[in-house]
C-alpha positions as YAML, in Angstrom:
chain: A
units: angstrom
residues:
- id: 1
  name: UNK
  ca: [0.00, 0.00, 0.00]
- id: 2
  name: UNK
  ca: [1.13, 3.27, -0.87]
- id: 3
  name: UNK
  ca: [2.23, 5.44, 1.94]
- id: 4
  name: UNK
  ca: [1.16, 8.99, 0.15]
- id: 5
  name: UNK
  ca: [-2.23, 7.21, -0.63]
- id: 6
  name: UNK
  ca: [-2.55, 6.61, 2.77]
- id: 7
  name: UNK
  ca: [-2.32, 10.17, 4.35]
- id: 8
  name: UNK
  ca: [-4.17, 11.49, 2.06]
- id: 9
  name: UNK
  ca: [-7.34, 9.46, 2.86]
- id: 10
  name: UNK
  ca: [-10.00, 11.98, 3.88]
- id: 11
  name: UNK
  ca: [-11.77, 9.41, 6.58]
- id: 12
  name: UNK
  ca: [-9.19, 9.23, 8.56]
- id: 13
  name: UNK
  ca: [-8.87, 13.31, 9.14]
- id: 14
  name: UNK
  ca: [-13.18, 12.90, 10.10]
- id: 15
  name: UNK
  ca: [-12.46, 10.38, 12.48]
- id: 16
  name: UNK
  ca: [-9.84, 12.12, 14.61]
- id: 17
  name: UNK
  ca: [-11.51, 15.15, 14.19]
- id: 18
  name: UNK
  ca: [-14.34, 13.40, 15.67]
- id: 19
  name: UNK
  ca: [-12.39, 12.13, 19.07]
- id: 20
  name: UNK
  ca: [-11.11, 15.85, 19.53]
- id: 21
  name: UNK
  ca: [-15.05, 16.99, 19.79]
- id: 22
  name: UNK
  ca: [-15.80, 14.26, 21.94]
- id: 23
  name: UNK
  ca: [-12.76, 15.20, 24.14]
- id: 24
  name: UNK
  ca: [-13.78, 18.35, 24.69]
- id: 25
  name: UNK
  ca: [-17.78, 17.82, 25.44]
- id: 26
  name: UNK
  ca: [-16.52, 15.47, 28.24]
- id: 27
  name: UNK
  ca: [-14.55, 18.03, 29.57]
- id: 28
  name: UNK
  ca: [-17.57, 21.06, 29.26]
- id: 29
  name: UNK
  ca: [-19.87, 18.13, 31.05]
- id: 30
  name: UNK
  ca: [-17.55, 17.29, 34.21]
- id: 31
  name: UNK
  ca: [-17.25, 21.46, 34.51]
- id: 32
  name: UNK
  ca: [-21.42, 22.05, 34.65]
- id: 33
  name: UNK
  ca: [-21.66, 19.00, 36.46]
- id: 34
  name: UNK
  ca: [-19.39, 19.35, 39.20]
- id: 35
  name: UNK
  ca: [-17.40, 16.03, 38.92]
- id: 36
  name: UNK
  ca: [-14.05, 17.44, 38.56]
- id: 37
  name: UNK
  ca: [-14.33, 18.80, 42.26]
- id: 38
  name: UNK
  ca: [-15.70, 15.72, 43.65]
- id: 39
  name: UNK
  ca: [-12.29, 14.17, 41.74]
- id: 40
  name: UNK
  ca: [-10.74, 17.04, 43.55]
- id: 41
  name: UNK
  ca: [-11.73, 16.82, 47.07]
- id: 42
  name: UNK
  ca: [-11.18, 12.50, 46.46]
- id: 43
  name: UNK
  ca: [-7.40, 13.95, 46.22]
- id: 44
  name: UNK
  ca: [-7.66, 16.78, 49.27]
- id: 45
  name: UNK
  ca: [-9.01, 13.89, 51.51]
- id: 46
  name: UNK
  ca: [-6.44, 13.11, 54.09]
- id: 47
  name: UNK
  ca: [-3.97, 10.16, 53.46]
- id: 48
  name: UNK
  ca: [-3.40, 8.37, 56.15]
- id: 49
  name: UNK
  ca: [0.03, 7.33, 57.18]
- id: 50
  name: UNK
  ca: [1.46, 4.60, 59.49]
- id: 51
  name: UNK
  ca: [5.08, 4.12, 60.08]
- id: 52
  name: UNK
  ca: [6.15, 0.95, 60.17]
- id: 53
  name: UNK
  ca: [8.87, 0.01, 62.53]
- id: 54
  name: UNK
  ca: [11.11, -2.50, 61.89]
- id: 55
  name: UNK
  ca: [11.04, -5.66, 63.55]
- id: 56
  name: UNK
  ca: [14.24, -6.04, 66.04]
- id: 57
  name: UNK
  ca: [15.22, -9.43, 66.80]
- id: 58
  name: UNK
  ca: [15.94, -9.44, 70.46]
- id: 59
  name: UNK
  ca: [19.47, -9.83, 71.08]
- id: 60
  name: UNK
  ca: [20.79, -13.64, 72.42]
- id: 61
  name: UNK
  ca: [21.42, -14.72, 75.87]
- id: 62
  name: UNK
  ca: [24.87, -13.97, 76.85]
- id: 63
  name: UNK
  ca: [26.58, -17.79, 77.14]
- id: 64
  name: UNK
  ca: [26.26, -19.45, 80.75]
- id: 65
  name: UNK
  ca: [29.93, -20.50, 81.57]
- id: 66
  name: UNK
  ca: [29.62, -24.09, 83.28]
- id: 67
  name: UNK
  ca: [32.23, -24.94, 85.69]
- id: 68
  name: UNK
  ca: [33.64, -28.12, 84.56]
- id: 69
  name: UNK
  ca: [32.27, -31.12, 86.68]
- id: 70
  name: UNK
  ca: [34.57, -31.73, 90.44]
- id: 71
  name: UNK
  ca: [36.90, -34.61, 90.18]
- id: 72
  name: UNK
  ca: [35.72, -37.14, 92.42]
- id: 73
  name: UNK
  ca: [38.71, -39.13, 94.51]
- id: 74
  name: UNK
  ca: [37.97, -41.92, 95.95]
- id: 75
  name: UNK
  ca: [38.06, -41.31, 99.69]
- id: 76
  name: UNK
  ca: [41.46, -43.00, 101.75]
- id: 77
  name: UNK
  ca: [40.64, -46.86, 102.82]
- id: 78
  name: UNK
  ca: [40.21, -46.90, 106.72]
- id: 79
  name: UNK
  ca: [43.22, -47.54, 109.24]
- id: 80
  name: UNK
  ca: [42.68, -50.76, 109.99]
- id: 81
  name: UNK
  ca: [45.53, -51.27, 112.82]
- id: 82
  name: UNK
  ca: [47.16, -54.54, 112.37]
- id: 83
  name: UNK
  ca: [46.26, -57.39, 115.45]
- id: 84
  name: UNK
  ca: [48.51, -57.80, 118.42]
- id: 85
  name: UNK
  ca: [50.33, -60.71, 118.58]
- id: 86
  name: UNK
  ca: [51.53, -61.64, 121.38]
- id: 87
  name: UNK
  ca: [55.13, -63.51, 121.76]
- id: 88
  name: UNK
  ca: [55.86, -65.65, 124.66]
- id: 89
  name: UNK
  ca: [59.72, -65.11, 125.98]
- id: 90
  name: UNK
  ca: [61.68, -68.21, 125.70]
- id: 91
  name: UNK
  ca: [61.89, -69.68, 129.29]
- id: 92
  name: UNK
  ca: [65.83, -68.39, 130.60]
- id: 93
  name: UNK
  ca: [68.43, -71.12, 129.85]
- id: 94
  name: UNK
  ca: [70.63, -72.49, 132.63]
- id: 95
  name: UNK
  ca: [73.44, -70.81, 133.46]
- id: 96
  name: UNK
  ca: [76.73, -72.29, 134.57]
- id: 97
  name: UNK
  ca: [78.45, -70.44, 137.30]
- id: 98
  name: UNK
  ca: [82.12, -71.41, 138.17]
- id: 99
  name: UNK
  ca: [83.96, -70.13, 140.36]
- id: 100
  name: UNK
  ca: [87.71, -69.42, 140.14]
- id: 101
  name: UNK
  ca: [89.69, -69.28, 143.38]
- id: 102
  name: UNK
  ca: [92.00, -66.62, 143.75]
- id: 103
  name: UNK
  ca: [95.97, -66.94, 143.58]
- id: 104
  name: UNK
  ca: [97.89, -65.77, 146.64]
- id: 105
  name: UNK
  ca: [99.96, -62.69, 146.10]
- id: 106
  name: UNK
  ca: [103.10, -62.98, 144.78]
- id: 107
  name: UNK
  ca: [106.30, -61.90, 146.61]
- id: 108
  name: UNK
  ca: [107.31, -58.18, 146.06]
- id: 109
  name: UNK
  ca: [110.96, -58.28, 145.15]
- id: 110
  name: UNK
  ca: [113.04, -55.18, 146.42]
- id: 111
  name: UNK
  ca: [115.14, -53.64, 143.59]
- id: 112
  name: UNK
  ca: [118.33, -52.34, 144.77]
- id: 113
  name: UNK
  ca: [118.24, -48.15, 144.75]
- id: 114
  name: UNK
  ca: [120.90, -47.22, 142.13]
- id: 115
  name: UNK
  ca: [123.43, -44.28, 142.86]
- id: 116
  name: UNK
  ca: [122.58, -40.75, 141.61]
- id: 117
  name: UNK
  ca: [124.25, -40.33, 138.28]
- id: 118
  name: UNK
  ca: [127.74, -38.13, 138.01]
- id: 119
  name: UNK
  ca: [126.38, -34.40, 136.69]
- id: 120
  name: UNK
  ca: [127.29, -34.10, 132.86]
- id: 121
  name: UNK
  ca: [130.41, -32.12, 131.98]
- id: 122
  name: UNK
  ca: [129.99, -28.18, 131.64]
- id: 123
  name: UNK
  ca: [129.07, -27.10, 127.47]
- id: 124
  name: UNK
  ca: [132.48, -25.76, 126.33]
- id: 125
  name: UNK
  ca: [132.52, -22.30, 126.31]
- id: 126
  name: UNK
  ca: [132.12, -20.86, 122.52]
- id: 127
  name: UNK
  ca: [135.50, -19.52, 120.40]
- id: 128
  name: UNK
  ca: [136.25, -15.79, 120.80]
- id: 129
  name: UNK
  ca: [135.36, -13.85, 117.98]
- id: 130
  name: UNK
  ca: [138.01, -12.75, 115.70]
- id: 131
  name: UNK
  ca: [139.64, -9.52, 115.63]
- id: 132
  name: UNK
  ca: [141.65, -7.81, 112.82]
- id: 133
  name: UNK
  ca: [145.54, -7.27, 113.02]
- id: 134
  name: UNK
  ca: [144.78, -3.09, 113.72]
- id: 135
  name: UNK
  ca: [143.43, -3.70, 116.84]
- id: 136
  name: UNK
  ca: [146.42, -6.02, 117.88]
- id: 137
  name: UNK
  ca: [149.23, -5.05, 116.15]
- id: 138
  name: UNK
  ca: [151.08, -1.44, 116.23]
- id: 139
  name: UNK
  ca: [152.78, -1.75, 112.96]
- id: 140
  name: UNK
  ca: [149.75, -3.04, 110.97]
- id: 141
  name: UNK
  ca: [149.26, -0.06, 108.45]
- id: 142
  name: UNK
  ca: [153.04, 0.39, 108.28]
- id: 143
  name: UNK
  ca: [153.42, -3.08, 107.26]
- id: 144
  name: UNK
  ca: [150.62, -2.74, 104.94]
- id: 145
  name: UNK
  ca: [151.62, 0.06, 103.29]
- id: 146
  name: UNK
  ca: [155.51, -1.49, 102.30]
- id: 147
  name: UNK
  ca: [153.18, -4.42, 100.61]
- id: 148
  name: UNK
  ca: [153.76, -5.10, 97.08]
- id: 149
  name: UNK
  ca: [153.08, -7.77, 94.57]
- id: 150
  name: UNK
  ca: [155.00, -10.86, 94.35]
- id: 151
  name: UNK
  ca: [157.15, -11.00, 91.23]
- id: 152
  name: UNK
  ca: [156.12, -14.84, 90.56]
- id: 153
  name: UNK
  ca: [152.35, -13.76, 89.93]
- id: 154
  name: UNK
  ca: [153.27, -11.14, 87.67]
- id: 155
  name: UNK
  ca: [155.68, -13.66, 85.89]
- id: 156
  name: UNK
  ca: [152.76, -15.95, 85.48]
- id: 157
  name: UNK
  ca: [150.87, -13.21, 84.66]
- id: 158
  name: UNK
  ca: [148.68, -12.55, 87.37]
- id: 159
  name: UNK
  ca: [146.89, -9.24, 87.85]
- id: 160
  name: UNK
  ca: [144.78, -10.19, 90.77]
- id: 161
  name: UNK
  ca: [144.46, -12.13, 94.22]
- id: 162
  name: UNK
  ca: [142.33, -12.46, 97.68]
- id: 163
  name: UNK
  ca: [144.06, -14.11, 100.49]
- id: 164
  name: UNK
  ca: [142.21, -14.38, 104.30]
- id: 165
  name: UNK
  ca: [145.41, -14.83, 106.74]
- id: 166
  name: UNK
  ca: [144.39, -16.42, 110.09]
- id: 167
  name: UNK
  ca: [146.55, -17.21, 113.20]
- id: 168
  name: UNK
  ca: [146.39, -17.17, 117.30]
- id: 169
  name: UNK
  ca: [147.73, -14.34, 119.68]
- id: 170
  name: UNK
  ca: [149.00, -15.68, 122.62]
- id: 171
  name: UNK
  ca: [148.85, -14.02, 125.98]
- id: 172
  name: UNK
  ca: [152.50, -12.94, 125.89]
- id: 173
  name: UNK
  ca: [152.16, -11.34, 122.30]
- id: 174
  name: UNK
  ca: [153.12, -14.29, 120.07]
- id: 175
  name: UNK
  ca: [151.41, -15.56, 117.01]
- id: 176
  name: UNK
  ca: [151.40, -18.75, 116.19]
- id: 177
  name: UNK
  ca: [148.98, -21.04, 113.86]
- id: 178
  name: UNK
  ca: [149.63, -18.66, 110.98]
- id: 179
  name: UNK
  ca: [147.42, -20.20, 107.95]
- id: 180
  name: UNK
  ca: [145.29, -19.03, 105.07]
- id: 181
  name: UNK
  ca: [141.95, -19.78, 105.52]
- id: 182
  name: UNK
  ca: [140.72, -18.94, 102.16]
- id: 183
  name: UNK
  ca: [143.03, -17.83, 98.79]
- id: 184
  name: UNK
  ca: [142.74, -17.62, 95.15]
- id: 185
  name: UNK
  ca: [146.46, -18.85, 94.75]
- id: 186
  name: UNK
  ca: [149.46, -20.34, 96.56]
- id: 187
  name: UNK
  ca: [151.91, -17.73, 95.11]
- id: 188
  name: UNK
  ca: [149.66, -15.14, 97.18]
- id: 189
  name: UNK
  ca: [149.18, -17.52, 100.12]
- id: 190
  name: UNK
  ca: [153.20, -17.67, 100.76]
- id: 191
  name: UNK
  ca: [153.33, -13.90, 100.38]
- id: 192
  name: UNK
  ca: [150.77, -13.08, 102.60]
- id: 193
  name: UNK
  ca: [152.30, -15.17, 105.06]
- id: 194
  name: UNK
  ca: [155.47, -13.61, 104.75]
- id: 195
  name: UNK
  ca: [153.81, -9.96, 105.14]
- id: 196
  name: UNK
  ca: [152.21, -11.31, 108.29]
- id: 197
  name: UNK
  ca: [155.47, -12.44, 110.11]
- id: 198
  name: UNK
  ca: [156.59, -9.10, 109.99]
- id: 199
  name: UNK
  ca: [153.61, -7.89, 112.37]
- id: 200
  name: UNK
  ca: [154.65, -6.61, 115.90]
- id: 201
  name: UNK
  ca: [151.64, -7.50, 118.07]
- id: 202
  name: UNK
  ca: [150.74, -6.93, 122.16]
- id: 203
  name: UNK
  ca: [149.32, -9.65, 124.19]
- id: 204
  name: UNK
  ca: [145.81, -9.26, 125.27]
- id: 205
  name: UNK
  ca: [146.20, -11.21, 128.33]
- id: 206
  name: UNK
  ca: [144.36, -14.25, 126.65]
- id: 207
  name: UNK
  ca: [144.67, -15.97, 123.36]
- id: 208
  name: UNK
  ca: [143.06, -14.34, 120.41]
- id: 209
  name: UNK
  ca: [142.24, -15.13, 117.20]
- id: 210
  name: UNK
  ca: [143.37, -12.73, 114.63]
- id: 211
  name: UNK
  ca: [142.10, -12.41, 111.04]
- id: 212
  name: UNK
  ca: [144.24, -10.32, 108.32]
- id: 213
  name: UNK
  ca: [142.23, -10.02, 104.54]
- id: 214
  name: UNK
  ca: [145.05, -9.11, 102.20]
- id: 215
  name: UNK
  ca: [144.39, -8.14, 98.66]
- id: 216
  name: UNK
  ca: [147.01, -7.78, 96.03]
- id: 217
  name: UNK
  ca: [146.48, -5.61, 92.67]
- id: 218
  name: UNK
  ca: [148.70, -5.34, 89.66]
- id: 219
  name: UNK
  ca: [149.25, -1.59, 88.86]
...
């Protein structure tokens, strides 16, 4: 069907043109009759409103703790004391009693009383202590100073030697047990000895022992 054919069809234009008139008469007739106010005061009527709460679940129990159970122990047996039981003694055995006579005394010899024994012998009295040839002798540091050393040590080439001269001052001044007590060679030893004969010494009015140290130096 043609679409230009179609618009241009005049009973279609009556038709509308008659729902426009009809439109409008309803409208005229609700006016004069008054049904557009009943519509209206339909609308103003009040609307009634309800507010609708919302269902709260109440909230749970709080959770009841139990206390676990008590352990139950089985209570202690009873004492039950043990029975008395009663032990007869053994009846006392025989007993042997002898009796053993007594010796007589025996004879109480008499030791002879020995004689009081002879004191012991006095402790020697100890050595006199040295003294040097100064304290004895008058010529000491002359003697002394006319020392020199012995040509044999210097021949066998000795620079050096220590001699200790020792001998015993009688009462009356004379010396006698003239030795060398310590040296570091003969050649001084028989010097030394020499240089000690030559001492002029006084009697103390006991023996003495008299110590000379003598020490020859090459220079």
């Amino acid at each position: 069907m043609d679409f230009s054919k179609r618009q241009a069809d005049p009973r279609r234009h009556i038709v509308g043109f008659a729902v426009v008139v009809a439109f409008h008469l309803f409208v005229v007739y609700a006016l004069v009759t008054g049904l557009a106010r009943k519509v209206v005061d339909v609308v103003r009527a009040p609307i009634e409103t309800k507010v609708i709460e919302e269902i709260r679940k109440p909230p749970p129990p709080p959770e009841v703790v139990v206390p676990p159970p008590p352990k139950l122990e089985a209570p202690p047996p009873p004492f039950i004391p043990p029975p008395e039981v009663q032990v007869a003694a053994p009846p006392p055995a025989p007993t042997i009693t002898a009796t053993t006579p007594t010796p007589p005394p025996a004879p109480v010899a008499i030791a002879p009383v020995a004689p009081p024994a002879a004191p012991a012998p006095p402790a020697p009295a100890p050595a006199p202590a040295p003294v040097t040839a100064g304290v004895v002798c008058a010529n000491y540091q002359t003697v002394m100073g006319d020392a020199v050393f012995p040509r044999e040590a210097k021949t066998q080439g000795l620079e050096r030697g220590e001699v200790l001269i020792q001998f015993t001052l009688a009462p009356n001044g004379e010396m006698k047990d003239v030795k060398a007590v310590r040296s570091t060679n003969p050649i001084f030893t028989r010097a030394a000895i020499r240089l000690v004969g030559e001492y002029k010494c006084q009697g103390q009015g006991r023996e003495v022992v008299v110590q000379v140290p003598i020490s020859y130096k090459l220079e």
